[in-house]
Amino acid sequence: MILTHFLAISRKELYHIVRDPGTLLLVTIGPVFLMVVFTYTLTSEVRNAPVAVIDQAKNTASRDLIEQMDTSEVIAITDRLDTPGEANDLFDRNQIVAAVIIPEDYGTIKADGTMSPVDGIIDGTEPVSAQAVIDEISYIAQADAEKIYVEALGEDATNFVRPPITIDEEVLYNPELDNLFDFYPGLVGMMLGLPAIALAMAVAREAEHGKLEQLVATPIKKRALLLGKMAPYVGFGMLDVYLLLVMGRLAYDVPFEGSILAYTLVAILFLVANLGLGLLIAVFIRSQQVAMLVAILVFFIPPFFMSGIFFPIDAMPWIVREEMNAFPATSFVAISRPLFLQGTGLQHLWESTAILALLAIGYLELAVFAFRKKVIIDLPNPFHRVEKAETDAVSQRSVEGAAQ
Amino acid sequence: MPAETLVELQAVGRQFGNVAAIQNLTIMVNRGELFGVIGPDGAGKTTLMRMIAAVLNPSQGTITVGGNDTVAAAEAVKTMTGYMPQRFGLYADLSVQENLAFAADVFGITGKLRRERMAQLYTFSQLGPFKARPAGLLSGGMKKKLGLATALIHQPELLLLDEPTTGVDPLARRGFWDLLSNLHANGTTTIVTTPYMDEAERCSRVVLLYEGQIIACDEPAAIKARVLGEVVTLEAKDMRAARRVLEEVKSILDLQPYGNRLNIIYDAEEAGAIDHIRTALEDANIAITSLKSVPMRMEEAFTYLVNQHRLQETV
Ligand SMILES: Nc1ncnc2c1ncn2[C@@H]1O[C@H](COP(=O)(O)OP(=O)(O)OP(=O)(O)O)[C@@H](O)[C@H]1O
Ligand SMILES: [Mg+2]
């Protein structure tokens, strides 16, 4: 019986999802789309980042390089300094995000065929914008160096084995600064909040539209009802997981070093925990709009903090870190980062995996426990005086008649 | 044949904050009855149905369905009832067939039995040709029929229908009541609510609810017989003046305005009451457009009883 109920509810829920274009988009390409938008805003919002130049060469080549940098839209040269020491002061006062040091012999190809590299100092407190600035400076310096080689050695320069021109990144404050793809696994956890939001809204919608009243008047089992509603969302969530994995690989060059099987297991645990939390929210909040707001807070804010995009996790007070464990995203981010990027096995990540499993079971059981197969009465009754237009005349009359 | 009680309400009350939706209700419904709950907007019909359906607990008193308490044995009650809420409770994006199949799954009706029942219900409800149509695209009347069909999928011992004919055109209303009469003839126990007084006539017994209280609970004919009066309906040029005059006439029990007419309930015991009325109006120089005797309907009886009830309350 419970299996029949579960399957009946799942099938019905699947119909609801695939027959409503909005929900379908939300749970299929929604997370991918959001990832694109999110990473785009993260990487492209850097405009005219203030940069200081310390030109130690003061020759044609260096002036040429500075001119190139001046035309960039990503960075803006705000200060021209004589010594690197002067830059420290500007960093301290947050007036620049990077300093570029051009070596004395810039533009000269040495006897061994190398050229002294340009040095960069980056303020790493805002890793994403810092990354964009690094990319831009590297790109300009690389292009400029190529030009110098070609000018010196003719068109054939490309045929020579050229020593690389490197930018030494001297990162201040946040020595762990890495590429965007370092955040990618964490962002995946954030994007997977979408199916949970969709589920919370679906439950709230069923209540709001008065469908739950009929359903709770049947002998349907609570557990079958809630699990059945959740099941299709786990399915779509896994589809999202793989889509995000493929997109990370193809569009952002994010390496996936771990075991797909382990990642799948963790992702399922995470989805069930997230969706269970979504159900729990919907059990208490049966208005679509409020459920959506709460769900956005619950599913987007924690991974946003925990994926370390803007906030180093270790810097948080322990009490906050402990509380953050209640959000499934915290453990998911903690597991998926090393698993994703370093191929760490689950046996080394068992603690977070256990928390995730605990949350998955806990939230589900809590939702089942809190769910009542009753009509909700503490809300102002939205059902009242709708669908009544036609009888109003009649009943109004009898009330009037009665009142005389 | 001694009647067997199926539903029993003992001193049932239900409050929402300081609104008393149902007050001190004691009713028995026997097996095989087509029992009507009649009352205007806000009378407490839905509250009553929800409590019998075990989706709302009473604040006071007890309700049993087939001996099962609706609070302590709610799930047992839910298994034996088919409840159709006032608001369309089926899924607009699911087809007629999918909705029925879903209900069958929920009540564990499978295999051959399921195929038979579904075929029966398609014939009974005349929804056969619309199997594939999304429920949201059905007409109002057909939606109600689908609601009825899904509530019947497990052949419940008790059928609970909350305002099944509200928002349905008169023809479809009659069609729906024909279905209920059919079920009644076949022995199904049904409790149905309605704000339409004329529908009360088709029930085996009715309870009249007003502001959560019982005004009367009896067979329709017996309720009408309680009103010891007859009805004349008046149309006049100046209705206000007519009313003022008639309020002074002793043999008149009740005045019930309906649109541009006035229904006058007068004491049938008193000889020549209708002439009395005519003279009183003519003496006051009120031009009578028409004044004629009409049969007493549930509507007049209900209004009369409610007015009596209110009089008693104010005394
Ligand atoms: N969930 C609720 N919360 C608060 N008050 C409620 C609730 N449901 C009903 N009421 C109040 O209880 C009273 C009876 O309502 P009920 O819905 O039972 O009447 P009804 O006879 O079904 O009316 P209608 O013809 O409008 O359907 C009304 O005053 C209503 O405002
Ligand atoms: Mg109602």
PDB file of N, CA and C and ligand atoms in Angstrom, chain A residues 375-381 384-385 388, chain B residues 16 19-21 39-48 50 86 162-163 195, ligand 1:
ATOM      1  N   VAL A 375      -6.951  19.964   7.830  1.00  0.00           N
ATOM      2  CA  VAL A 375      -7.083  21.254   7.175  1.00  0.00           C
ATOM      3  C   VAL A 375      -6.377  22.269   8.063  1.00  0.00           C
ATOM      4  N   ILE A 376      -5.609  23.154   7.441  1.00  0.00           N
ATOM      5  CA  ILE A 376      -4.910  24.164   8.229  1.00  0.00           C
ATOM      6  C   ILE A 376      -5.890  25.282   8.547  1.00  0.00           C
ATOM      7  N   ILE A 377      -6.038  25.619   9.806  1.00  0.00           N
ATOM      8  CA  ILE A 377      -7.043  26.620  10.133  1.00  0.00           C
ATOM      9  C   ILE A 377      -6.462  27.897  10.716  1.00  0.00           C
ATOM     10  N   ASP A 378      -5.201  27.891  11.052  1.00  0.00           N
ATOM     11  CA  ASP A 378      -4.698  29.105  11.691  1.00  0.00           C
ATOM     12  C   ASP A 378      -4.384  30.221  10.696  1.00  0.00           C
ATOM     13  N   LEU A 379      -4.459  29.889   9.397  1.00  0.00           N
ATOM     14  CA  LEU A 379      -4.311  30.924   8.384  1.00  0.00           C
ATOM     15  C   LEU A 379      -5.661  31.590   8.182  1.00  0.00           C
ATOM     16  N   PRO A 380      -5.684  32.851   7.788  1.00  0.00           N
ATOM     17  CA  PRO A 380      -6.971  33.409   7.370  1.00  0.00           C
ATOM     18  C   PRO A 380      -7.480  32.565   6.207  1.00  0.00           C
ATOM     19  N   ASN A 381      -8.717  32.170   6.273  1.00  0.00           N
ATOM     20  CA  ASN A 381      -9.239  31.189   5.335  1.00  0.00           C
ATOM     21  C   ASN A 381      -9.345  31.741   3.918  1.00  0.00           C
ATOM     22  N   HIS A 384     -12.514  31.116   1.552  1.00  0.00           N
ATOM     23  CA  HIS A 384     -13.839  31.617   1.817  1.00  0.00           C
ATOM     24  C   HIS A 384     -14.314  32.604   0.778  1.00  0.00           C
ATOM     25  N   ARG A 385     -15.567  32.462   0.424  1.00  0.00           N
ATOM     26  CA  ARG A 385     -16.243  33.366  -0.499  1.00  0.00           C
ATOM     27  C   ARG A 385     -15.593  33.439  -1.856  1.00  0.00           C
ATOM     28  N   LYS A 388     -18.280  31.583  -5.392  1.00  0.00           N
ATOM     29  CA  LYS A 388     -19.603  31.664  -4.807  1.00  0.00           C
ATOM     30  C   LYS A 388     -20.469  32.655  -5.569  1.00  0.00           C
TER      31      LYS A 388
ATOM     32  N   PHE B  16     -13.360  29.108  15.798  1.00  0.00           N
ATOM     33  CA  PHE B  16     -12.147  29.652  15.167  1.00  0.00           C
ATOM     34  C   PHE B  16     -11.903  30.980  15.850  1.00  0.00           C
ATOM     35  N   VAL B  19     -14.888  33.139  16.783  1.00  0.00           N
ATOM     36  CA  VAL B  19     -16.034  32.822  15.929  1.00  0.00           C
ATOM     37  C   VAL B  19     -16.492  31.400  16.245  1.00  0.00           C
ATOM     38  N   ALA B  20     -17.769  31.257  16.611  1.00  0.00           N
ATOM     39  CA  ALA B  20     -18.293  29.915  16.846  1.00  0.00           C
ATOM     40  C   ALA B  20     -18.920  29.431  15.546  1.00  0.00           C
ATOM     41  N   ALA B  21     -18.180  28.584  14.820  1.00  0.00           N
ATOM     42  CA  ALA B  21     -18.650  28.131  13.513  1.00  0.00           C
ATOM     43  C   ALA B  21     -19.744  27.083  13.658  1.00  0.00           C
ATOM     44  N   GLY B  39     -28.028  25.699   4.598  1.00  0.00           N
ATOM     45  CA  GLY B  39     -27.779  26.926   5.346  1.00  0.00           C
ATOM     46  C   GLY B  39     -27.123  27.960   4.468  1.00  0.00           C
ATOM     47  N   PRO B  40     -27.286  29.233   4.812  1.00  0.00           N
ATOM     48  CA  PRO B  40     -26.683  30.300   4.008  1.00  0.00           C
ATOM     49  C   PRO B  40     -25.161  30.334   4.182  1.00  0.00           C
ATOM     50  N   ASP B  41     -24.524  31.266   3.477  1.00  0.00           N
ATOM     51  CA  ASP B  41     -23.082  31.505   3.617  1.00  0.00           C
ATOM     52  C   ASP B  41     -22.676  31.620   5.073  1.00  0.00           C
ATOM     53  N   GLY B  42     -21.620  30.936   5.436  1.00  0.00           N
ATOM     54  CA  GLY B  42     -21.082  31.107   6.790  1.00  0.00           C
ATOM     55  C   GLY B  42     -21.894  30.419   7.871  1.00  0.00           C
ATOM     56  N   ALA B  43     -22.843  29.570   7.468  1.00  0.00           N
ATOM     57  CA  ALA B  43     -23.683  28.892   8.456  1.00  0.00           C
ATOM     58  C   ALA B  43     -22.893  27.829   9.208  1.00  0.00           C
ATOM     59  N   GLY B  44     -21.760  27.394   8.616  1.00  0.00           N
ATOM     60  CA  GLY B  44     -20.939  26.372   9.270  1.00  0.00           C
ATOM     61  C   GLY B  44     -20.986  25.038   8.558  1.00  0.00           C
ATOM     62  N   LYS B  45     -21.500  25.030   7.334  1.00  0.00           N
ATOM     63  CA  LYS B  45     -21.634  23.774   6.586  1.00  0.00           C
ATOM     64  C   LYS B  45     -20.281  23.117   6.334  1.00  0.00           C
ATOM     65  N   THR B  46     -19.339  23.909   5.813  1.00  0.00           N
ATOM     66  CA  THR B  46     -18.018  23.361   5.500  1.00  0.00           C
ATOM     67  C   THR B  46     -17.324  22.861   6.762  1.00  0.00           C
ATOM     68  N   THR B  47     -17.423  23.654   7.821  1.00  0.00           N
ATOM     69  CA  THR B  47     -16.814  23.260   9.092  1.00  0.00           C
ATOM     70  C   THR B  47     -17.351  21.898   9.538  1.00  0.00           C
ATOM     71  N   LEU B  48     -18.666  21.741   9.417  1.00  0.00           N
ATOM     72  CA  LEU B  48     -19.300  20.484   9.815  1.00  0.00           C
ATOM     73  C   LEU B  48     -18.796  19.322   8.958  1.00  0.00           C
ATOM     74  N   ARG B  50     -16.026  19.086   7.226  1.00  0.00           N
ATOM     75  CA  ARG B  50     -14.605  18.809   7.492  1.00  0.00           C
ATOM     76  C   ARG B  50     -14.446  17.982   8.748  1.00  0.00           C
ATOM     77  N   GLN B  86     -15.653  21.620  -0.919  1.00  0.00           N
ATOM     78  CA  GLN B  86     -16.360  22.692  -1.633  1.00  0.00           C
ATOM     79  C   GLN B  86     -15.519  23.220  -2.788  1.00  0.00           C
ATOM     80  N   ASP B 162     -19.595  18.630  -0.269  1.00  0.00           N
ATOM     81  CA  ASP B 162     -19.759  20.000   0.222  1.00  0.00           C
ATOM     82  C   ASP B 162     -20.102  20.925  -0.938  1.00  0.00           C
ATOM     83  N   GLU B 163     -21.308  21.393  -0.939  1.00  0.00           N
ATOM     84  CA  GLU B 163     -21.822  22.283  -1.991  1.00  0.00           C
ATOM     85  C   GLU B 163     -21.473  21.812  -3.399  1.00  0.00           C
ATOM     86  N   PRO B 195     -26.614  25.608  -0.337  1.00  0.00           N
ATOM     87  CA  PRO B 195     -27.274  26.843   0.068  1.00  0.00           C
ATOM     88  C   PRO B 195     -28.632  26.982  -0.640  1.00  0.00           C
TER      89      PRO B 195
HETATM   90  N1  LIG C   1     -10.261  28.027   8.723  1.00  0.00           N
HETATM   91  C1  LIG C   1     -11.005  28.963   9.317  1.00  0.00           C
HETATM   92  N2  LIG C   1     -10.417  29.886  10.086  1.00  0.00           N
HETATM   93  C2  LIG C   1     -11.169  30.841  10.691  1.00  0.00           C
HETATM   94  N3  LIG C   1     -12.497  30.945  10.586  1.00  0.00           N
HETATM   95  C3  LIG C   1     -13.136  30.067   9.819  1.00  0.00           C
HETATM   96  C4  LIG C   1     -12.428  29.021   9.145  1.00  0.00           C
HETATM   97  N4  LIG C   1     -13.319  28.287   8.454  1.00  0.00           N
HETATM   98  C5  LIG C   1     -14.523  28.840   8.701  1.00  0.00           C
HETATM   99  N5  LIG C   1     -14.417  29.903   9.514  1.00  0.00           N
HETATM  100  C6  LIG C   1     -15.548  30.729  10.005  1.00  0.00           C
HETATM  101  O1  LIG C   1     -16.529  29.858  10.505  1.00  0.00           O
HETATM  102  C7  LIG C   1     -17.800  30.236  10.058  1.00  0.00           C
HETATM  103  C8  LIG C   1     -18.473  29.096   9.307  1.00  0.00           C
HETATM  104  O2  LIG C   1     -17.747  28.880   8.098  1.00  0.00           O
HETATM  105  P1  LIG C   1     -18.043  27.708   7.085  1.00  0.00           P
HETATM  106  O3  LIG C   1     -17.013  27.774   6.028  1.00  0.00           O
HETATM  107  O4  LIG C   1     -18.152  26.442   7.823  1.00  0.00           O
HETATM  108  O5  LIG C   1     -19.454  28.118   6.513  1.00  0.00           O
HETATM  109  P2  LIG C   1     -20.215  27.577   5.220  1.00  0.00           P
HETATM  110  O6  LIG C   1     -21.591  27.341   5.642  1.00  0.00           O
HETATM  111  O7  LIG C   1     -19.483  26.472   4.605  1.00  0.00           O
HETATM  112  O8  LIG C   1     -20.199  28.844   4.285  1.00  0.00           O
HETATM  113  P3  LIG C   1     -20.079  28.920   2.700  1.00  0.00           P
HETATM  114  O9  LIG C   1     -21.461  28.830   2.169  1.00  0.00           O
HETATM  115  O10 LIG C   1     -19.484  30.268   2.500  1.00  0.00           O
HETATM  116  O11 LIG C   1     -19.195  27.823   2.235  1.00  0.00           O
HETATM  117  C9  LIG C   1     -17.627  31.481   9.233  1.00  0.00           C
HETATM  118  O12 LIG C   1     -17.895  32.596  10.055  1.00  0.00           O
HETATM  119  C10 LIG C   1     -16.186  31.462   8.854  1.00  0.00           C
HETATM  120  O13 LIG C   1     -15.668  32.761   8.730  1.00  0.00           O
END
